[in-house]
CSV table of C-alpha atoms and ligand atoms in Angstrom, one decimal:
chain,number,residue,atom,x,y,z
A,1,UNK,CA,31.3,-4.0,13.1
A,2,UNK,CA,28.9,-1.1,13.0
A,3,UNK,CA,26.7,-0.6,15.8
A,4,UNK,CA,23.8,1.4,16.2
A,5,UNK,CA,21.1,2.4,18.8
A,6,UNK,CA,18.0,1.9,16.2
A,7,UNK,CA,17.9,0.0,12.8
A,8,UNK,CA,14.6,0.6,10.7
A,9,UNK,CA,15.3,-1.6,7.8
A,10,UNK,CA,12.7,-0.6,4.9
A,11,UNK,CA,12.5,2.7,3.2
A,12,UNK,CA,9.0,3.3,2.2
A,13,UNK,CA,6.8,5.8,4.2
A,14,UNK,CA,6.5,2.9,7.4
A,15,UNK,CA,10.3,3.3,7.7
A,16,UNK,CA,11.0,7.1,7.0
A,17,UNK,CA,8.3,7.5,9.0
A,18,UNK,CA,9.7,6.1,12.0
A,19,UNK,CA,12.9,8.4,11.7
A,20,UNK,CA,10.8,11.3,11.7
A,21,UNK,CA,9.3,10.0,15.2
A,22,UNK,CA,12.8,8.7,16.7
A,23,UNK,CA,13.7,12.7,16.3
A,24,UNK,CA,11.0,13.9,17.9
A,25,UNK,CA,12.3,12.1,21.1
A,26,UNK,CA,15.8,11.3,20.7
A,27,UNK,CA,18.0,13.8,18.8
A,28,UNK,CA,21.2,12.0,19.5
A,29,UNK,CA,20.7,8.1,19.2
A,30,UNK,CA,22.9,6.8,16.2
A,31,UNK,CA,19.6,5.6,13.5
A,32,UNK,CA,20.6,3.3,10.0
A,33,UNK,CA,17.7,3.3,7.5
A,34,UNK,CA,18.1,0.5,5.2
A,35,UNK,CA,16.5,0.7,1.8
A,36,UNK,CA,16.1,-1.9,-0.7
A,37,UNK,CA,15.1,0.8,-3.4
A,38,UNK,CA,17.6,3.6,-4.3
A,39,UNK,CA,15.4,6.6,-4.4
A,40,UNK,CA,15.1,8.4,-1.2
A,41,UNK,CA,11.3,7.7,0.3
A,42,UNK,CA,8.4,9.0,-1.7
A,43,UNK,CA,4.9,9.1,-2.6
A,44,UNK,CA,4.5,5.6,-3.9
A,45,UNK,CA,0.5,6.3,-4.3
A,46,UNK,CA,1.3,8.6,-7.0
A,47,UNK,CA,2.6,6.4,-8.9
A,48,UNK,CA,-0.8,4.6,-10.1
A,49,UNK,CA,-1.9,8.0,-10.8
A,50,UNK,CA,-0.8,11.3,-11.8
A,51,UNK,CA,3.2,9.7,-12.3
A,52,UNK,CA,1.2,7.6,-14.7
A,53,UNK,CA,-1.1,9.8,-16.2
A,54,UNK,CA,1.1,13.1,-17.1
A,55,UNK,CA,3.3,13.5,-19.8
A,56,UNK,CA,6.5,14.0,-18.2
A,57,UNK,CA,6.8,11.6,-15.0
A,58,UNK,CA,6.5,13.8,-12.8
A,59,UNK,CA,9.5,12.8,-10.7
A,60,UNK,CA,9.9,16.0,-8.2
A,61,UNK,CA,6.7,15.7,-7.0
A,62,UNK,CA,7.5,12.0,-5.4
A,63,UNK,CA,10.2,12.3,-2.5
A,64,UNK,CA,8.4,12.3,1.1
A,65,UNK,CA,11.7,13.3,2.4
A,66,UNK,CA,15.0,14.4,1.2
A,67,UNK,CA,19.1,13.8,1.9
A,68,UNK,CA,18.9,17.2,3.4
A,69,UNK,CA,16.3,15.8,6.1
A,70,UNK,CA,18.3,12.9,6.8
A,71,UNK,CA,21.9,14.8,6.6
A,72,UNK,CA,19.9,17.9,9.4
A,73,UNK,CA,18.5,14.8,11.4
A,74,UNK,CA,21.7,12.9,11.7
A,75,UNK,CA,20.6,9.6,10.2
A,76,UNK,CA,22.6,7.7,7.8
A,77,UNK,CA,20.9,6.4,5.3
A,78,UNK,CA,21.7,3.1,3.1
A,79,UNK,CA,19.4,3.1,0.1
A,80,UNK,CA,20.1,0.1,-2.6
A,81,UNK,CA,20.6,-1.9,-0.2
A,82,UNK,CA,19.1,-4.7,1.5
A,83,UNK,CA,19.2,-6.8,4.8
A,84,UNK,CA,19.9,-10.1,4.0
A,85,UNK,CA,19.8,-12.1,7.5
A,86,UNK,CA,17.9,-10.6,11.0
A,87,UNK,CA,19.8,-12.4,13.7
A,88,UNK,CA,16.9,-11.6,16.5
A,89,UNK,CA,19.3,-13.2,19.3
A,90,UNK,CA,22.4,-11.5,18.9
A,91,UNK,CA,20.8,-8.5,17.6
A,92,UNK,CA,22.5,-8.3,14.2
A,93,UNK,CA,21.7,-7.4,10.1
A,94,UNK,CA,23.7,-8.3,7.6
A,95,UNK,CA,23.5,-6.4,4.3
A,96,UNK,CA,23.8,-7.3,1.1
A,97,UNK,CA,27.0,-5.8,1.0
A,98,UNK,CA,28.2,-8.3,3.3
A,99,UNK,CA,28.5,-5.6,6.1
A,100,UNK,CA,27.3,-6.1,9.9
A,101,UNK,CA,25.2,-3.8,11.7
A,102,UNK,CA,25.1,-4.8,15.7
A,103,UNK,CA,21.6,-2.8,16.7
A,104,UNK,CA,20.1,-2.3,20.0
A,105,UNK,CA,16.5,-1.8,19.0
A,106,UNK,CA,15.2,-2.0,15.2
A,107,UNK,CA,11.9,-1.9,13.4
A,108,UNK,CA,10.7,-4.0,10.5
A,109,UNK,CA,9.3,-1.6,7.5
A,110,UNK,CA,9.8,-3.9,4.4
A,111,UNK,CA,6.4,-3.6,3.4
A,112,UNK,CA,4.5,-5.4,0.8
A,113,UNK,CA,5.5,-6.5,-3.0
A,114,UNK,CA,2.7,-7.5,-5.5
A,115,UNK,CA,1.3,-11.0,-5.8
A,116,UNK,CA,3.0,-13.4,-8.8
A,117,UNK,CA,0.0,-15.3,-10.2
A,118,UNK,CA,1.5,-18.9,-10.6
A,119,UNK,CA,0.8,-19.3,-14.1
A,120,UNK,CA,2.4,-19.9,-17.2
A,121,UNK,CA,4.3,-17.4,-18.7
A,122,UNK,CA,4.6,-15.2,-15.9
A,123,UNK,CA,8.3,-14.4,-16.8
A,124,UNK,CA,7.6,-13.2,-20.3
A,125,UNK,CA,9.0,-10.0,-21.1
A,126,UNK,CA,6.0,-7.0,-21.0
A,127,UNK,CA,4.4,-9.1,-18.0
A,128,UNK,CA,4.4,-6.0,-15.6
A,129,UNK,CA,3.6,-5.2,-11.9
A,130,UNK,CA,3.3,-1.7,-10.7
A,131,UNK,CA,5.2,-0.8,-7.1
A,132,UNK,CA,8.5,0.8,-7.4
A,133,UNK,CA,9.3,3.8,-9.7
A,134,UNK,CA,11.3,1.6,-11.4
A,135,UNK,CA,8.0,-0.3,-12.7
A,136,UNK,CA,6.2,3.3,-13.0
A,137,UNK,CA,8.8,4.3,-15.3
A,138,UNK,CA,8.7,0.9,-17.2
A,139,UNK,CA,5.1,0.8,-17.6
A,140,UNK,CA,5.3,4.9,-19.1
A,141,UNK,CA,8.1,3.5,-21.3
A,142,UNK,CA,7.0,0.0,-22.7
A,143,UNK,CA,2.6,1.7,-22.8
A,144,UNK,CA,4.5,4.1,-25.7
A,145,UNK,CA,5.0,1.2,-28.0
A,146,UNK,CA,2.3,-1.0,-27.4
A,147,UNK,CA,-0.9,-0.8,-28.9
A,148,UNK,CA,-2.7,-2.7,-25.9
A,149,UNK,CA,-2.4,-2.6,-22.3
A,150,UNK,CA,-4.6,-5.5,-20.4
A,151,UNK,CA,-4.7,-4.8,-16.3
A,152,UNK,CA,-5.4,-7.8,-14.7
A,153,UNK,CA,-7.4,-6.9,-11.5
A,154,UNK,CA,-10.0,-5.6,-10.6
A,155,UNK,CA,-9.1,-3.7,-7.3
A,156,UNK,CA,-7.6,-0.6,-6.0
A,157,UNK,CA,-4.2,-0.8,-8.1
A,158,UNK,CA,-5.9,-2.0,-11.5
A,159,UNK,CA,-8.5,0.2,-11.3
A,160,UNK,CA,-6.1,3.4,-10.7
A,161,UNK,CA,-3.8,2.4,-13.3
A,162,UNK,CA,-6.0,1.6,-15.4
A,163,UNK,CA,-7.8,5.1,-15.7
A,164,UNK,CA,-4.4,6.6,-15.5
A,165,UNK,CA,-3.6,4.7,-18.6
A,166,UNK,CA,-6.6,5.4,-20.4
A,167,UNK,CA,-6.6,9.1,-19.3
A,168,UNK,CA,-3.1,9.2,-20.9
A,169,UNK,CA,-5.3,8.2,-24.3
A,170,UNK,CA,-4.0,4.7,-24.3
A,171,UNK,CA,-5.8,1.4,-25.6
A,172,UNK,CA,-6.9,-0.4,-21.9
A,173,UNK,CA,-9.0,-3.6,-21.4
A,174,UNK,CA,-9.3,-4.8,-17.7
A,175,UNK,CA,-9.2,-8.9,-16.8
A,176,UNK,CA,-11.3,-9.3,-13.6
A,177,UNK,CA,-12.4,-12.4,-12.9
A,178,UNK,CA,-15.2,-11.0,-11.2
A,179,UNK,CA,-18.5,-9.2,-13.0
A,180,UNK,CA,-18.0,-5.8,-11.5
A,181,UNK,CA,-15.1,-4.0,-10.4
A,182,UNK,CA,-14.0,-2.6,-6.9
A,183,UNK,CA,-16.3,-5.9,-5.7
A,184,UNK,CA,-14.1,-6.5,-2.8
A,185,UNK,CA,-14.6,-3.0,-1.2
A,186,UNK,CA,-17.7,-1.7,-2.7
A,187,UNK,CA,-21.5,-3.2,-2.4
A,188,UNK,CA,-23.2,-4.5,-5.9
A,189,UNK,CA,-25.1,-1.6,-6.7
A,190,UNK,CA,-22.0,0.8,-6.4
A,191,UNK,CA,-19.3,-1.7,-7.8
A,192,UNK,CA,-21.7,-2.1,-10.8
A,193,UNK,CA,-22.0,2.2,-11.4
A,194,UNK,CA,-18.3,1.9,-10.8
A,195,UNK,CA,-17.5,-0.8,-13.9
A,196,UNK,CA,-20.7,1.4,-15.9
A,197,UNK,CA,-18.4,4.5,-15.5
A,198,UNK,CA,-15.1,2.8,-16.8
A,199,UNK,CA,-17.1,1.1,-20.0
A,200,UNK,CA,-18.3,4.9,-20.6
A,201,UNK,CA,-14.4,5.9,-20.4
A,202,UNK,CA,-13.9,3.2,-23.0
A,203,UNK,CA,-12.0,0.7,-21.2
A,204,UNK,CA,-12.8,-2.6,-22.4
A,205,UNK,CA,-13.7,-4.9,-19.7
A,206,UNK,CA,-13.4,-8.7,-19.5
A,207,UNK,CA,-15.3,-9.5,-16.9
A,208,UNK,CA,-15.6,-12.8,-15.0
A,209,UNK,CA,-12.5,-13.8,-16.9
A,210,UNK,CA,-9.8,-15.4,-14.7
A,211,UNK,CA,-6.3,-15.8,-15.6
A,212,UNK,CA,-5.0,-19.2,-17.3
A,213,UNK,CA,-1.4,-17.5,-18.1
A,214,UNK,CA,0.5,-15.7,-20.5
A,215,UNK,CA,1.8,-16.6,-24.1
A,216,UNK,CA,4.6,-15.7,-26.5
A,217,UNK,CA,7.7,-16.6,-27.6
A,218,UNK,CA,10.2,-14.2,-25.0
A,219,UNK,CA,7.6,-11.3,-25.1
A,220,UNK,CA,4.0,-11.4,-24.6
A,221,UNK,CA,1.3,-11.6,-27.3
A,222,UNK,CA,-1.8,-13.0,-25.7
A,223,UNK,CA,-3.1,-13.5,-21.9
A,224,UNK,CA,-5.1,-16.7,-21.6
A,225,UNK,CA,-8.4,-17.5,-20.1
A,226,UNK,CA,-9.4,-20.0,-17.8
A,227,UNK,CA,-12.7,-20.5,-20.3
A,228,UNK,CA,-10.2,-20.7,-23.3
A,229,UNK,CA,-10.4,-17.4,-24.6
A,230,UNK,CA,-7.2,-16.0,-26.0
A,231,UNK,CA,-7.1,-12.1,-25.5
A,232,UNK,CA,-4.2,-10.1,-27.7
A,233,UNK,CA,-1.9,-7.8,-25.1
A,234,UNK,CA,1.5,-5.9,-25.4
A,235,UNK,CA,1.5,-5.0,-22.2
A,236,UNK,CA,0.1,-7.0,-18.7
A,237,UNK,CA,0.1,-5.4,-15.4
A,238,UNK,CA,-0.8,-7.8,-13.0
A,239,UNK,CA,-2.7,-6.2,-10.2
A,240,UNK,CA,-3.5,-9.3,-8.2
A,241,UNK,CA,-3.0,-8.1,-4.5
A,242,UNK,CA,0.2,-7.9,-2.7
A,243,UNK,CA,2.3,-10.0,-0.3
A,244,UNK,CA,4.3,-8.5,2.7
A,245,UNK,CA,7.9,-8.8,2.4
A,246,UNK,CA,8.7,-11.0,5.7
A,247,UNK,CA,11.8,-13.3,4.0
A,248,UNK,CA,14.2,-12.0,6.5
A,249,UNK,CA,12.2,-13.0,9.5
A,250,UNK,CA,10.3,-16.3,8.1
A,251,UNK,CA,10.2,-19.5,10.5
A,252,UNK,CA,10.7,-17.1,13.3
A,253,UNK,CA,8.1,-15.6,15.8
A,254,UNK,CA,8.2,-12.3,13.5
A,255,UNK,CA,6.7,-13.6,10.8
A,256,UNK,CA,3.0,-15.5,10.5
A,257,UNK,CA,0.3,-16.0,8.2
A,258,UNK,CA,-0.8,-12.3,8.0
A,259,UNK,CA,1.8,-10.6,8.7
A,260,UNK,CA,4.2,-9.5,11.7
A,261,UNK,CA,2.1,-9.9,14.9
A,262,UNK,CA,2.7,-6.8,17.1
A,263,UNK,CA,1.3,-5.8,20.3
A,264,UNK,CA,-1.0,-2.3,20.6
A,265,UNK,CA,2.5,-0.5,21.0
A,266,UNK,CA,3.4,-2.3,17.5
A,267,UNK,CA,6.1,-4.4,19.4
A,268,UNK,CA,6.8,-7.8,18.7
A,269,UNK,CA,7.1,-10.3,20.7
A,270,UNK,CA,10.7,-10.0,20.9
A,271,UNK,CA,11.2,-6.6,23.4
A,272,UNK,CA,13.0,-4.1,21.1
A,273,UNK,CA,11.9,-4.9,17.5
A,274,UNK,CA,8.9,-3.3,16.4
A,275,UNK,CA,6.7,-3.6,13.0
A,276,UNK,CA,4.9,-0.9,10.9
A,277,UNK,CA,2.9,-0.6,7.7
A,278,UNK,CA,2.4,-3.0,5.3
A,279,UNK,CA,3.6,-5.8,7.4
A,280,UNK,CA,2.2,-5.7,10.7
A,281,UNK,CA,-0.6,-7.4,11.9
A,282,UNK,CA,-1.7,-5.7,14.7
A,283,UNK,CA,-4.7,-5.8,17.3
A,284,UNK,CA,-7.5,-3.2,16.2
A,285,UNK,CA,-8.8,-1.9,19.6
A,286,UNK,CA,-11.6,0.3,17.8
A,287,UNK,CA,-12.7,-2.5,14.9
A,288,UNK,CA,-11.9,-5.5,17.0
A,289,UNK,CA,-9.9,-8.9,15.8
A,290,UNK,CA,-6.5,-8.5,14.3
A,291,UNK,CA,-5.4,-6.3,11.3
A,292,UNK,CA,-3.6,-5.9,8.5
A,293,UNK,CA,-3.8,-2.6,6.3
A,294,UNK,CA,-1.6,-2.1,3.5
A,295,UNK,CA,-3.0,1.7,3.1
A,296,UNK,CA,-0.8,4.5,3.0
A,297,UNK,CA,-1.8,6.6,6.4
A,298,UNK,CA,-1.6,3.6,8.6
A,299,UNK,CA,2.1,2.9,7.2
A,300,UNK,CA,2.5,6.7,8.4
A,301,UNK,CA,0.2,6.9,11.6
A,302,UNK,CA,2.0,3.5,12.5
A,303,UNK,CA,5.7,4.7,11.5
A,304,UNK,CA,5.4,7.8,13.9
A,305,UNK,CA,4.1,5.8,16.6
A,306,UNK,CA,7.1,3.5,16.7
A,307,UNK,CA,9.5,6.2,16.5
A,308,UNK,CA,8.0,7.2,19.7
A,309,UNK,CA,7.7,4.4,21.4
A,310,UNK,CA,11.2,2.9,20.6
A,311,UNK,CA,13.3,5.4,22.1
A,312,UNK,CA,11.3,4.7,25.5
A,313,UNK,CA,10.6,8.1,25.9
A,314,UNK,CA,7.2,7.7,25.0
A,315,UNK,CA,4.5,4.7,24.9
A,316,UNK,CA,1.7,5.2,22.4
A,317,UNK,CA,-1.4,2.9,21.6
A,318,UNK,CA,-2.0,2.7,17.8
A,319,UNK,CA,-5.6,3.1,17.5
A,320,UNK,CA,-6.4,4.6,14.6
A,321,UNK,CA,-10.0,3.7,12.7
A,322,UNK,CA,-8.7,2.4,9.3
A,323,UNK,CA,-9.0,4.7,6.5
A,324,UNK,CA,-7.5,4.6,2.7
A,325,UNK,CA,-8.6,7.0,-0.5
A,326,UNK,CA,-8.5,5.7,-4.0
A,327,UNK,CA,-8.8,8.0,-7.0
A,328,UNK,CA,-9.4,7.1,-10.8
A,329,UNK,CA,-10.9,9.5,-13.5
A,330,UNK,CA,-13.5,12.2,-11.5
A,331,UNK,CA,-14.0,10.0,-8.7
A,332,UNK,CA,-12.0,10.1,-5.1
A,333,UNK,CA,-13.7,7.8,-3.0
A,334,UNK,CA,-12.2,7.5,1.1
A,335,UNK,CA,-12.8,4.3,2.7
A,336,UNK,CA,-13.4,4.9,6.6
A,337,UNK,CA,-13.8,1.2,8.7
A,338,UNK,CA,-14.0,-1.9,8.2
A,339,UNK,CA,-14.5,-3.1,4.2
A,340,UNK,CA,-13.6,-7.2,4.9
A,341,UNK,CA,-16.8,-8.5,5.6
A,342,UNK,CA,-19.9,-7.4,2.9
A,343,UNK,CA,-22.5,-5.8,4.4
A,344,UNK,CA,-25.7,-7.0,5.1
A,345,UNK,CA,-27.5,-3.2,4.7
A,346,UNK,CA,-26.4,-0.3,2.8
A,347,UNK,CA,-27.5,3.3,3.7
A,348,UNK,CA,-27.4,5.8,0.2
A,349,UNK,CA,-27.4,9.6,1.0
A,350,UNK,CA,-26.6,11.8,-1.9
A,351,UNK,CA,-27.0,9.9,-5.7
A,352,UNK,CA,-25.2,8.4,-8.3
A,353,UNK,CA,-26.0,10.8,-11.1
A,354,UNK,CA,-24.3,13.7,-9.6
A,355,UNK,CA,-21.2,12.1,-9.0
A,356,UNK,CA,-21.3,12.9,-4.7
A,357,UNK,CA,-22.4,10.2,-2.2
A,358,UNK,CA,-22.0,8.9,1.1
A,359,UNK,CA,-22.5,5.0,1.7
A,360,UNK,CA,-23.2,3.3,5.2
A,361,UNK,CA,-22.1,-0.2,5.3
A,362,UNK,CA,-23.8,-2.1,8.4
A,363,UNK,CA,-23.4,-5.5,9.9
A,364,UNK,CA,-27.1,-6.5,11.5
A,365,UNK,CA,-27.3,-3.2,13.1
A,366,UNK,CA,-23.7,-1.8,13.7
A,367,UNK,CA,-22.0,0.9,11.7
A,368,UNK,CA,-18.9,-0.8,10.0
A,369,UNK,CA,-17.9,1.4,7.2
A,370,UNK,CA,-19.0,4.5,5.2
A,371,UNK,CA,-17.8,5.2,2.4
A,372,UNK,CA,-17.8,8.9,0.9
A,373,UNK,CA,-17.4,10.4,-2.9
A,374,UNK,CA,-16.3,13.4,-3.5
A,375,UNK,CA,-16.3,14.7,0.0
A,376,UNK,CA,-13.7,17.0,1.5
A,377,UNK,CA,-10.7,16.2,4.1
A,378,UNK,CA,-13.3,17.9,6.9
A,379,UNK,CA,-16.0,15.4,6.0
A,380,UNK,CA,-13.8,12.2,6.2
A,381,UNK,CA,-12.8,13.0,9.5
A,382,UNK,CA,-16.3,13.6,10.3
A,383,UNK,CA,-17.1,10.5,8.9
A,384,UNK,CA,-14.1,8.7,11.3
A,385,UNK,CA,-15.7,10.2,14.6
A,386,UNK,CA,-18.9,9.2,13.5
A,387,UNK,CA,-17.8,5.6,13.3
A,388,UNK,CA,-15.8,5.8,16.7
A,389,UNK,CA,-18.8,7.1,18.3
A,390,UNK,CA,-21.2,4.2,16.7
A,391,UNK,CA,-18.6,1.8,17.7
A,392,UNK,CA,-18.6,3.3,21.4
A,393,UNK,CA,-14.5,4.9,21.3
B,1,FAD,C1,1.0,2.1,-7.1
B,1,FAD,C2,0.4,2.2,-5.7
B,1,FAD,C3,-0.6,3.1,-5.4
B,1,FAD,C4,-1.1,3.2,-4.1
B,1,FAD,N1,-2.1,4.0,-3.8
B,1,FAD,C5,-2.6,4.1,-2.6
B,1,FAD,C6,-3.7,5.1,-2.3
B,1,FAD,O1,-4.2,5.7,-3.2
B,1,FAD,N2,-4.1,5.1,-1.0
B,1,FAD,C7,-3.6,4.4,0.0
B,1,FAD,O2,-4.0,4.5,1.2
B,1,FAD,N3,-2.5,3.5,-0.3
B,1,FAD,C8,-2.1,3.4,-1.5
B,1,FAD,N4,-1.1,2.5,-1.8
B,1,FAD,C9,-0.5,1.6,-0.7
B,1,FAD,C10,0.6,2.4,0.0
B,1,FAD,O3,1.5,3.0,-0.9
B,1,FAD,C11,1.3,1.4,1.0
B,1,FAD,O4,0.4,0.9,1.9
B,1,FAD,C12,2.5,2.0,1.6
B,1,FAD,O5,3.5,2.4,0.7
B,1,FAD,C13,3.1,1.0,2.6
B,1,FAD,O6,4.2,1.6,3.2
B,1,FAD,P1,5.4,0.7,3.8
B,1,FAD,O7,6.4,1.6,4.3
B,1,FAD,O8,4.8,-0.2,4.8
B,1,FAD,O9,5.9,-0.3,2.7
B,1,FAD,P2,6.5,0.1,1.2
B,1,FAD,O10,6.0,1.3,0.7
B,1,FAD,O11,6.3,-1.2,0.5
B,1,FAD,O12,8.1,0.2,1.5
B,1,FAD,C14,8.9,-0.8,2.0
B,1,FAD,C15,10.3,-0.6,1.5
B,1,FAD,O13,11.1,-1.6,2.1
B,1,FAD,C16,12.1,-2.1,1.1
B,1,FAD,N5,12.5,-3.4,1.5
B,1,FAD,C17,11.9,-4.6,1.4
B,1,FAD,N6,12.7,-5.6,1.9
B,1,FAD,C18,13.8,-5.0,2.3
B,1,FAD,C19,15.0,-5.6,2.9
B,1,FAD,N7,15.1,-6.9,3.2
B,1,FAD,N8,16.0,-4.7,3.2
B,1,FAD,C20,15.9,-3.4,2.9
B,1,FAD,N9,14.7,-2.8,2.4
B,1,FAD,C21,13.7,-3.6,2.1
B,1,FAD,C22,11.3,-2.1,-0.2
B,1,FAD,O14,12.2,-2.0,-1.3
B,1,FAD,C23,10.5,-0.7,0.0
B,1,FAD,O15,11.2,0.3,-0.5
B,1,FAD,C24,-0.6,2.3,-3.1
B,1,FAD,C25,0.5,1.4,-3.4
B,1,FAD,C26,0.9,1.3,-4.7
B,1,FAD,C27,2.0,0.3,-5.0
């Protein structure tokens, strides 16, 4: 049997992340990191956008890091490969290659997988999600043949892809069953400039149309409405939200409703196993209540924290304001706070028209969010100390 001091099963920037931190305070320790995916970790929020939009895919520009990394940093990496059974009590993952590895402490980093609607037709062939580079490269391959691409969606995901697509020159509609895009984030005034400025691109957008399933034969031909419209499509991404990717632990105190419930140190309950990223649903000290982001920097903030604090060297809080970016034609908007409840007053600085704004989102009279366009890396961390200091951190 193989045995190893730490096992970080999950390959995406959560679980490379946590190597990274394991070396800053360990150099010797044996480390496994298990990766469903073959590709050594990369920028996976590249893929809704510039991987999509360029003409070439521009594969070089994705790896986070590379074999020589992990061959410098001593860790043996297993990439294609997943954990099939977490045996919490006797401290053991088997792989799907039937092989045993004994741990002493691990971390779960499995992240999140997109949503399947359950509808008809889901199966059909051309019925697409975007995640992996695999699904990047299939969308680039199967948008080349198809003369139109419906996103259904209207968030983050279907709202990058689809100006990637249309930037790329392609034929896009979106299918939000919503009337404005970005609602779920974004107050009504600015969702609705949001959903003017994709109409202006020429996306076609089928709005408050919610999904009844897909038709055709093997392939798709037309996505259905719950109305009983039938809309023509060669091509459906489905960009309904994702799920985190908890199989290995389910029915077990690792896995709940959320997510994986951790402690501040991003523990579990079970001394020795730790959670990051997309998965874990930790305690927000700053924001209060409990929390689950599946945003990029808290997978990385999160994975260098419990590289710390697994090798005991170290024992670090995670307290981190949340924060994600999104970027789709000329805008880059960052999201700094708390965007799950709406707000009951908004606070416009800047306009519209030119493009740059900053948005205060309160709740009676606390500061819960601000959102900024177009405003530089200085300015969203401006805008993060701002909101610790309203919030009294
Ligand atoms: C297209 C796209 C665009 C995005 N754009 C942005 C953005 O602009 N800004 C932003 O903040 N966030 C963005 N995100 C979200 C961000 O990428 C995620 O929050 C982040 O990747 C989460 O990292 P993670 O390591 O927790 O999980 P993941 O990146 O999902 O990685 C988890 C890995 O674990 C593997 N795995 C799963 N189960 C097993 C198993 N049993 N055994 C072994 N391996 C397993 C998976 O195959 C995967 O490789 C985007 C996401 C997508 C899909």
């Amino acid at each position: 049997m193989i045995q190893r001091d730490y096992l970080v099963i999950g390959s995406g920037i959560g679980g490379s992340s946590v190597c990274e931190g394991i070396r800053q305070f360990d150099k010797k320790g044996s480390v496994t990191l298990v990766g469903g995916e073959t590709y050594y970790p990369y920028k996976r929020w590249m893929l809704s956008k510039q991987f999509l939009r360029e003409k070439t895919p521009a594969l070089k520009k994705l790896p986070c890091l590379e074999e020589r990394w992990f061959d410098a940093h001593k860790i043996e990496t297993r990439f294609g490969t997943v954990v099939t059974q977490f045996n919490i009590d006797r401290r053991l993952a088997v792989l799907g290659n039937g092989e045993t590895i004994e741990f002493k402490k691990a971390c779960l980093a499995m992240g999140s997988r997109p949503v399947r609607p359950l509808v008809a037709g889901i199966g059909l062939g051309n019925v697409i999600y975007l995640r992996t580079i695999r699904d990047a490269l299939a969308l680039r391959e199967m948008a080349q043949s198809e003369k139109v691409i419906v996103i259904v969606g209207g968030g983050l995901l279907a709202c990058e892809a689809a100006a990637s697509l249309r930037q790329a020159k392609l034929k896009i509609a979106i299918m939000h069953r919503h009337q404005s895009l970005l609602n779920r984030y974004l107050d009504p005034d600015t969702s609705t400039w949001v959903t003017e400025q994709f109409a202006k691109k020429g996306i076609t957008l089928l709005l408050g149309s919610s999904l009844n399933g897909f038709e055709g034969k093997t392939v798709l031909r037309n996505i259905q409405t719950k109305s009983g419209e039938r809309v023509a499509a060669g091509v459906a991404v489905v960009a309904c939200g994702s799920e985190p990717n908890l199989e290995i632990v389910r029915n077990t105190p690792l896995s709940g409703p959320h997510g994986s419930p951790v402690t501040d140190y991003l523990e579990t309950e079970e001394k020795g196993i730790y959670a990051v990223g997309d998965l874990a649903f930790y305690p927000d000290r700053l924001m209060g209540g409990m929390r689950r982001q599946t945003h990029w920097e808290n997978a990385r903030e999160q994975g260098l924290i419990v590289g710390a604090n697994i090798t005991g060297k170290k024992r670090q809080r995670y307290e981190q304001i949340p924060y994600f970016w999104t970027e789709m034609f000329d805008l880059k908007f960052d999201f700094v706070g708390d965007f799950n409840v709406p707000a009951t007053r908004v606070q416009l600085s800047g306009s519209y028209a030119k493009g740059r704004f900053a948005l205060r989102y309160f709740q009676g009279e606390k500061l819960r969010g601000i959102v900024l366009c177009h405003h530089s890396a200085g300015e969203v961390t401006s805008a993060k100390n701002e909101l610790r200091q309203a919030l009294g951190k």
